[in-house]
Short mmCIF file of C-alpha atoms and ligand atoms in Angstrom, two decimals:
data_model
loop_
_atom_site.label_atom_id
_atom_site.label_comp_id
_atom_site.label_asym_id
_atom_site.label_seq_id
_atom_site.Cartn_x
_atom_site.Cartn_y
_atom_site.Cartn_z
CA MET A 1113 132.84 90.08 123.71
CA ARG A 1114 130.59 90.70 126.79
CA SER A 1115 127.71 88.43 127.25
CA ARG A 1116 124.69 89.69 128.82
CA GLY A 1117 124.10 88.17 132.12
CA LYS A 1118 121.04 88.08 134.27
CA ALA A 1119 121.66 91.36 136.01
CA ALA A 1120 119.70 94.29 134.74
CA ASN A 1121 121.43 96.72 132.57
CA ALA A 1122 121.89 100.44 132.66
CA VAL A 1123 119.70 101.59 129.66
CA SER A 1124 116.78 99.35 129.77
CA PRO A 1125 116.01 97.17 132.78
CA GLU A 1126 112.37 97.06 131.71
CA PHE A 1127 113.18 95.19 128.45
CA GLU A 1128 115.51 92.72 130.29
CA ASP A 1129 113.45 89.61 129.27
CA LEU A 1130 112.49 90.75 125.92
CA PRO A 1131 115.49 89.32 123.88
CA ALA A 1132 114.81 85.73 125.16
CA ALA A 1133 111.26 85.94 124.32
CA LEU A 1134 112.04 87.37 120.87
CA LEU A 1135 114.68 84.60 120.14
CA ASP A 1136 112.23 82.04 121.36
CA TRP A 1137 109.71 83.33 118.61
CA TYR A 1138 112.40 83.50 116.18
CA ALA A 1139 113.49 79.91 116.61
CA ARG A 1140 109.92 78.97 115.60
CA HIS A 1141 109.02 81.54 112.98
CA ALA A 1142 112.26 82.74 111.14
CA ARG A 1143 111.77 83.55 107.63
CA ASP A 1144 113.68 81.19 105.25
CA LEU A 1145 115.76 83.70 103.07
CA PRO A 1146 118.44 82.93 100.61
CA TRP A 1147 121.07 85.14 102.35
CA ARG A 1148 120.45 83.37 105.71
CA VAL A 1149 121.65 80.50 107.86
CA GLY A 1150 118.58 79.70 109.74
CA PRO A 1151 118.24 79.19 113.41
CA LYS A 1152 118.65 75.23 113.21
CA ALA A 1153 121.75 75.52 111.02
CA ARG A 1154 123.21 78.24 113.35
CA ALA A 1155 122.51 76.10 116.35
CA ALA A 1156 124.62 73.39 114.53
CA GLY A 1157 127.51 75.71 114.08
CA ALA A 1158 126.92 77.07 110.61
CA THR A 1159 127.79 80.75 109.95
CA PRO A 1160 126.55 82.81 107.04
CA ASP A 1161 128.96 84.01 104.25
CA PRO A 1162 129.79 87.66 104.84
CA TYR A 1163 129.75 88.46 101.24
CA ARG A 1164 126.15 87.29 100.85
CA VAL A 1165 125.01 88.87 104.04
CA TRP A 1166 126.55 92.26 102.90
CA LEU A 1167 125.33 92.02 99.44
CA ALA A 1168 121.70 91.33 100.71
CA GLU A 1169 121.81 94.21 103.19
CA ILE A 1170 122.97 96.68 100.48
CA MET A 1171 120.10 95.48 98.09
CA LEU A 1172 117.58 95.47 101.04
CA GLN A 1173 118.35 99.20 101.74
CA GLN A 1174 117.02 99.66 98.28
CA THR A 1175 113.96 97.42 97.90
CA THR A 1176 111.57 94.74 99.35
CA VAL A 1177 112.55 91.21 100.34
CA PRO A 1178 110.97 89.44 97.17
CA HIS A 1179 112.44 92.05 94.69
CA ALA A 1180 115.94 91.95 96.42
CA ALA A 1181 115.90 88.11 96.29
CA ARG A 1182 115.76 88.03 92.48
CA TYR A 1183 118.54 90.25 92.16
CA PHE A 1184 120.44 88.52 94.90
CA HIS A 1185 120.19 85.33 93.02
CA ALA A 1186 121.25 86.90 89.81
CA PHE A 1187 124.31 88.49 91.58
CA THR A 1188 125.53 85.39 93.52
CA GLU A 1189 125.11 83.15 90.32
CA ARG A 1190 127.21 85.46 88.25
CA TRP A 1191 129.62 86.49 91.04
CA PRO A 1192 129.67 83.91 93.78
CA ALA A 1193 132.31 85.41 95.84
CA VAL A 1194 133.60 88.85 96.77
CA ASP A 1195 136.70 88.23 94.69
CA ASP A 1196 134.47 87.55 91.54
CA LEU A 1197 132.45 90.55 91.94
CA ALA A 1198 135.66 92.67 92.67
CA ALA A 1199 137.08 91.53 89.16
CA ALA A 1200 133.70 92.41 87.25
CA GLU A 1201 133.58 95.14 84.64
CA ASP A 1202 131.95 98.41 86.13
CA GLY A 1203 129.42 98.26 83.36
CA ASP A 1204 128.29 94.64 83.91
CA VAL A 1205 127.59 95.36 87.50
CA MET A 1206 125.81 98.67 86.89
CA ALA A 1207 123.78 96.90 84.40
CA ALA A 1208 122.89 93.90 86.66
CA TRP A 1209 121.94 96.61 89.28
CA ALA A 1210 119.46 98.24 86.94
CA GLY A 1211 116.08 98.47 88.43
CA LEU A 1212 117.15 98.58 91.87
CA GLY A 1213 117.81 102.30 91.83
CA TYR A 1214 120.09 104.72 93.66
CA TYR A 1215 123.08 103.90 91.31
CA ALA A 1216 125.79 105.35 93.94
CA ARG A 1217 125.00 102.16 95.93
CA ALA A 1218 126.28 100.00 92.94
CA ARG A 1219 129.31 102.07 92.50
CA ASN A 1220 130.19 101.66 96.24
CA LEU A 1221 129.27 97.99 96.21
CA LEU A 1222 132.06 97.61 93.55
CA LYS A 1223 134.53 99.84 95.60
CA CYS A 1224 133.85 98.02 98.44
CA ALA A 1225 134.33 94.35 96.89
CA ARG A 1226 137.62 95.80 95.44
CA GLU A 1227 138.89 96.99 98.77
CA VAL A 1228 137.88 93.64 100.52
CA ALA A 1229 139.47 91.45 97.69
CA ALA A 1230 142.63 93.65 97.75
CA ALA A 1231 142.77 93.26 101.65
CA GLY A 1232 142.24 89.46 101.28
CA ALA A 1233 139.40 89.27 103.90
CA TRP A 1234 136.56 91.17 105.38
CA PRO A 1235 136.90 93.33 108.52
CA LYS A 1236 135.33 91.47 111.41
CA THR A 1237 134.07 94.19 113.46
CA GLU A 1238 131.39 96.86 113.23
CA LYS A 1239 134.07 99.50 113.55
CA GLY A 1240 136.30 97.85 110.70
CA LEU A 1241 133.28 97.38 108.35
CA ARG A 1242 132.18 101.00 108.81
CA GLU A 1243 135.56 102.18 107.11
CA LEU A 1244 134.50 100.44 103.67
CA PRO A 1245 132.78 102.40 101.02
CA GLY A 1246 129.06 102.34 101.15
CA ILE A 1247 128.69 100.77 104.65
CA GLY A 1248 126.98 102.96 107.17
CA ALA A 1249 126.04 102.43 110.84
CA TYR A 1250 123.21 100.03 110.07
CA THR A 1251 125.06 97.88 107.68
CA ALA A 1252 128.01 97.80 109.67
CA GLY A 1253 126.24 96.46 112.62
CA ALA A 1254 124.15 94.17 110.57
CA VAL A 1255 127.14 92.45 108.93
CA ALA A 1256 129.21 92.26 112.22
CA ALA A 1257 126.22 90.67 114.15
CA LEU A 1258 124.97 88.46 111.44
CA ALA A 1259 128.16 87.24 109.73
CA PHE A 1260 130.83 87.64 112.52
CA GLY A 1261 128.79 87.24 115.77
CA GLU A 1262 129.70 90.52 117.12
CA ARG A 1263 127.60 91.96 119.77
CA ALA A 1264 126.48 94.92 117.63
CA PRO A 1265 123.10 96.34 116.96
CA ALA A 1266 121.57 96.64 113.39
CA VAL A 1267 118.88 99.47 113.66
CA ASP A 1268 117.13 100.44 110.44
CA GLY A 1269 113.56 101.90 109.96
CA ASN A 1270 111.81 98.68 110.88
CA VAL A 1271 113.65 98.43 114.23
CA ASP A 1272 113.00 102.05 114.88
CA ARG A 1273 109.40 101.38 114.35
CA VAL A 1274 109.33 98.35 116.70
CA PHE A 1275 110.84 100.28 119.47
CA ALA A 1276 109.01 103.44 118.94
CA ARG A 1277 105.92 101.18 119.77
CA LEU A 1278 107.49 99.28 122.56
CA LEU A 1279 108.37 102.71 124.25
CA ALA A 1280 105.36 104.72 122.96
CA ALA A 1281 107.78 107.23 122.09
CA LYS A 1282 106.27 110.58 121.94
CA GLY A 1283 109.28 112.91 121.95
CA GLU A 1284 111.08 114.72 119.13
CA TRP A 1285 111.80 111.92 116.44
CA LYS A 1286 115.45 112.47 116.32
CA GLU A 1287 116.17 112.31 119.97
CA GLU A 1288 113.89 109.16 120.10
CA LYS A 1289 115.88 107.52 117.53
CA ALA A 1290 119.03 108.21 119.53
CA ARG A 1291 117.33 106.71 122.53
CA ILE A 1292 116.34 103.55 120.53
CA ALA A 1293 119.73 103.18 119.11
CA ALA A 1294 121.20 103.02 122.69
CA ILE A 1295 118.64 100.72 123.88
CA VAL A 1296 118.89 98.25 121.14
CA ARG A 1297 122.80 98.42 121.56
CA ASP A 1298 122.34 97.42 125.15
CA LEU A 1299 119.99 94.69 124.59
CA VAL A 1300 121.89 92.70 121.94
CA PRO A 1301 122.48 89.42 123.48
CA GLY A 1302 126.22 88.30 123.40
CA ASP A 1303 125.74 84.93 122.52
CA ARG A 1304 123.28 85.22 119.58
CA PRO A 1305 123.53 88.83 118.14
CA GLY A 1306 122.89 87.77 114.49
CA GLU A 1307 119.69 85.89 115.38
CA PHE A 1308 118.67 88.79 117.64
CA ALA A 1309 118.99 91.21 114.60
CA GLU A 1310 117.20 88.82 112.12
CA ALA A 1311 114.38 88.34 114.78
CA LEU A 1312 113.75 92.21 114.92
CA MET A 1313 113.89 92.24 111.13
CA ASP A 1314 111.10 89.49 110.99
CA LEU A 1315 109.04 90.99 113.61
CA GLY A 1316 109.12 94.35 111.93
CA ALA A 1317 108.34 92.88 108.54
CA THR A 1318 105.63 90.16 109.70
CA ILE A 1319 104.01 91.43 112.99
CA CYS A 1320 104.93 94.96 113.95
CA THR A 1321 104.06 96.41 110.33
CA PRO A 1322 103.52 100.00 109.78
CA LYS A 1323 99.91 99.95 109.20
CA ARG A 1324 98.21 97.01 110.82
CA PRO A 1325 100.33 95.64 113.46
CA ASN A 1326 99.26 91.95 114.34
CA CYS A 1327 99.63 92.47 118.16
CA LEU A 1328 97.56 89.47 118.87
CA ILE A 1329 100.36 87.21 117.93
CA CYS A 1330 103.31 89.44 118.90
CA PRO A 1331 106.04 87.84 121.09
CA VAL A 1332 106.91 91.19 122.64
CA ARG A 1333 103.51 92.35 123.32
CA PRO A 1334 103.92 92.18 127.23
CA TRP A 1335 106.61 94.96 126.80
CA CYS A 1336 104.71 97.23 124.49
CA ALA A 1337 103.62 100.46 125.72
CA ALA A 1338 101.97 101.42 122.51
CA HIS A 1339 99.76 98.30 122.58
CA ALA A 1340 98.84 99.14 126.22
CA GLU A 1341 97.64 102.49 125.14
CA GLY A 1342 95.55 100.76 122.45
CA GLU A 1343 96.76 102.45 119.27
CA PRO A 1344 100.22 101.03 118.32
CA GLU A 1345 99.93 102.27 114.67
CA ARG A 1346 100.04 105.77 115.90
CA TYR A 1347 103.89 105.16 116.36
CA PRO A 1348 106.32 106.20 115.38
CA VAL A 1349 105.58 109.90 115.64
CA LYS A 1350 107.66 111.40 113.03
CA PRO A 1351 107.82 115.05 111.67
CA ALA A 1352 105.90 115.46 108.45
CA LYS A 1353 107.90 114.98 105.34
CA LYS A 1354 108.59 118.10 103.18
CA ALA A 1355 107.15 117.84 99.57
CA LYS A 1356 109.61 117.10 96.97
CA PRO A 1357 110.32 119.67 94.31
CA LYS A 1358 109.15 118.72 90.78
CA ARG A 1359 111.43 118.69 87.79
CA LYS A 1360 110.50 118.46 84.04
CA GLY A 1361 112.26 117.48 80.91
CA GLU A 1362 112.11 115.49 77.82
CA VAL A 1363 113.39 112.05 76.91
CA PHE A 1364 114.17 110.82 73.28
CA ALA A 1365 113.22 107.28 72.26
CA VAL A 1366 115.17 107.25 68.92
CA PHE A 1367 114.93 104.07 66.98
CA ARG A 1368 116.87 102.62 63.78
CA GLY A 1369 115.07 99.35 63.31
CA ASP A 1370 115.04 97.28 66.41
CA ASP A 1371 117.83 99.37 67.85
CA VAL A 1372 117.35 102.39 70.14
CA LEU A 1373 119.80 105.34 70.74
CA VAL A 1374 121.71 105.21 74.03
CA GLU A 1375 124.31 107.03 76.12
CA ARG A 1376 126.49 106.26 79.00
CA ARG A 1377 125.93 108.83 81.59
CA PRO A 1378 129.02 110.54 83.29
CA ASP A 1379 130.33 108.58 86.28
CA LYS A 1380 129.61 111.51 88.65
CA GLY A 1381 126.02 112.73 89.45
CA LEU A 1382 122.66 111.28 89.33
CA LEU A 1383 122.33 107.73 87.74
CA GLY A 1384 126.22 108.04 87.27
CA GLY A 1385 127.70 105.44 85.02
CA MET A 1386 124.36 104.04 83.85
CA LEU A 1387 123.09 103.43 80.56
CA ALA A 1388 120.46 105.91 79.49
CA LEU A 1389 118.13 107.31 76.69
CA PRO A 1390 119.22 110.72 75.62
CA THR A 1391 117.44 113.45 77.59
CA THR A 1392 117.37 117.10 77.98
CA GLU A 1393 118.28 118.74 81.29
CA TRP A 1394 115.61 118.35 84.12
CA LYS A 1395 114.41 121.65 85.36
CA GLU A 1396 112.20 122.84 87.94
CA ALA A 1397 111.28 125.90 85.93
CA GLY A 1398 111.50 127.20 82.45
CA ASP A 1399 111.84 125.56 78.82
CA VAL A 1400 114.38 122.82 78.39
CA SER A 1401 116.62 122.92 75.25
CA ARG A 1402 116.92 119.81 72.87
CA PRO A 1403 120.12 118.90 71.45
CA VAL A 1404 120.53 119.94 67.76
CA TRP A 1405 119.87 116.59 66.27
CA ALA A 1406 116.40 116.24 67.94
CA GLU A 1407 115.35 119.89 67.31
CA GLU A 1408 113.03 119.03 64.43
CA ALA A 1409 111.75 115.66 65.77
CA GLY A 1410 108.43 114.97 66.86
CA GLU A 1411 105.84 112.66 68.07
CA THR A 1412 105.09 113.15 71.93
CA LEU A 1413 103.97 109.68 73.11
CA GLY A 1414 103.21 110.74 76.74
CA GLU A 1415 104.64 111.34 80.03
CA VAL A 1416 106.56 109.04 82.50
CA ARG A 1417 106.98 109.93 86.21
CA HIS A 1418 109.67 108.86 88.57
CA VAL A 1419 110.26 109.76 92.11
CA PHE A 1420 114.08 110.29 93.10
CA THR A 1421 115.22 110.65 96.50
CA HIS A 1422 115.35 114.54 96.15
CA PHE A 1423 112.85 115.34 93.53
CA GLU A 1424 109.96 114.17 91.49
CA LEU A 1425 110.42 113.92 87.84
CA ARG A 1426 108.00 114.22 84.84
CA LEU A 1427 109.46 113.44 81.23
CA ASP A 1428 107.58 113.83 77.99
CA VAL A 1429 108.53 110.90 75.89
CA ILE A 1430 109.48 111.84 72.27
CA ARG A 1431 109.73 109.26 69.39
CA PHE A 1432 111.55 109.55 66.19
CA SER A 1433 114.05 107.58 63.85
CA LEU A 1434 117.47 108.48 62.68
CA GLU A 1435 119.86 106.67 60.36
CA ALA A 1436 123.08 107.76 61.91
CA ALA A 1437 123.99 107.94 65.80
CA PRO A 1438 125.14 111.51 66.81
CA ASP A 1439 128.43 111.81 68.34
CA GLY A 1440 128.62 110.40 71.94
CA TYR A 1441 125.78 107.91 71.46
CA ASP A 1442 125.43 104.42 70.39
CA TRP A 1443 122.88 102.03 68.91
CA MET A 1444 121.61 98.93 71.17
CA GLU A 1445 119.03 96.28 70.68
CA ALA A 1446 116.00 97.77 72.54
CA GLY A 1447 115.43 94.56 74.77
CA THR A 1448 119.07 94.66 75.78
CA ALA A 1449 119.04 98.31 76.57
CA ALA A 1450 115.82 98.01 78.60
CA ASP A 1451 117.44 95.35 80.96
CA ALA A 1452 120.21 97.70 81.49
CA PHE A 1453 118.42 100.89 82.02
CA PRO A 1454 117.52 102.51 85.32
CA SER A 1455 113.82 102.21 85.90
CA VAL A 1456 113.01 105.85 84.61
CA PHE A 1457 114.52 105.17 81.08
CA ALA A 1458 113.00 101.47 81.11
CA LYS A 1459 109.53 103.16 81.71
CA ALA A 1460 110.13 105.76 78.83
CA LEU A 1461 111.36 102.83 76.48
CA LYS A 1462 108.38 100.74 77.30
CA LEU A 1463 105.96 103.54 76.35
CA ALA A 1464 107.80 104.08 73.03
CA VAL A 1465 107.67 100.30 71.90
N1 LIG B 2488 115.95 93.89 106.10
C1 LIG B 2488 117.09 94.30 106.23
N2 LIG B 2488 117.98 93.21 106.26
C2 LIG B 2488 117.40 92.07 105.98
C3 LIG B 2488 117.71 90.77 105.98
N3 LIG B 2488 118.93 90.49 106.28
N4 LIG B 2488 116.88 89.98 106.01
C4 LIG B 2488 115.53 90.27 105.85
N5 LIG B 2488 114.96 91.65 106.02
C5 LIG B 2488 115.97 92.55 105.83
#
């Protein structure tokens, strides 16, 4: 592992003193988070558990810190170590993930845990971690730096924003991102890579926020070109997002007493492997056809909306009762089902009860 000395580096001599200022701020202002070993404990030689670091990173790709923290506690109580998670039933993990969204992540989470358990240990480098299911460039860098002290960068959208401002990056966003990645890699201090990554996360979350950055108390303001220009919130300058296509369909809230009719979605595809309410196809245009057993049925209660990565969905919620479950469906107590449903079905069920 290379340590950064005093000498100016190739890519970013202008930021040479920035890591020390940032780490100094972090030592005083680090957020206390359940997957973290704080600066004091780190100084005393403690290192975080890679399982906890990895689990938190995967959850945080999905949601905010407070929401992730609730899931993190539930997961680590139920599956305290990677071997425990590896031995879990798929359905239990998918249900525990319900509400976090993007269920391919939960499937990869299990695959990854099983690979690590089978290997008997985590790979300890960015490169080795990158080979595991569900671990992309960001997560590999983050886990390598946070848990294994490798001199690796962890650049997510927050770090992109911080550096877009430091640089007042006006170029094409894809190129600017590549420039930022190179600069951050270069700046990671060899002796405290984990704290450097955490400090950037905290800076992005608490000071260099998207809408109203609090430059007054920013520890890296002396290096910030956007602050010097006077309008830091202008950055990052990104291309406009394309509007998402809109799909429509119907979802069926079918009751027998306190039970609701559920199905397990196929492993492959959207919301794969998740427990779900019966639903029609979701189409951009044209009518959807109902299953035979729902053809006559009828009370439309209203509509739920949900935004997926690649499209926006509107579903009419249809409620009725049945005595017998059609082939391929089961009854489940409505509250239990609600806890295991992905958000779109939880919303539909809520409308129906
Ligand atoms: N955002 C992404 N990873 C994080 C972490 N480990 N702690 C806090 N915020 C984060």
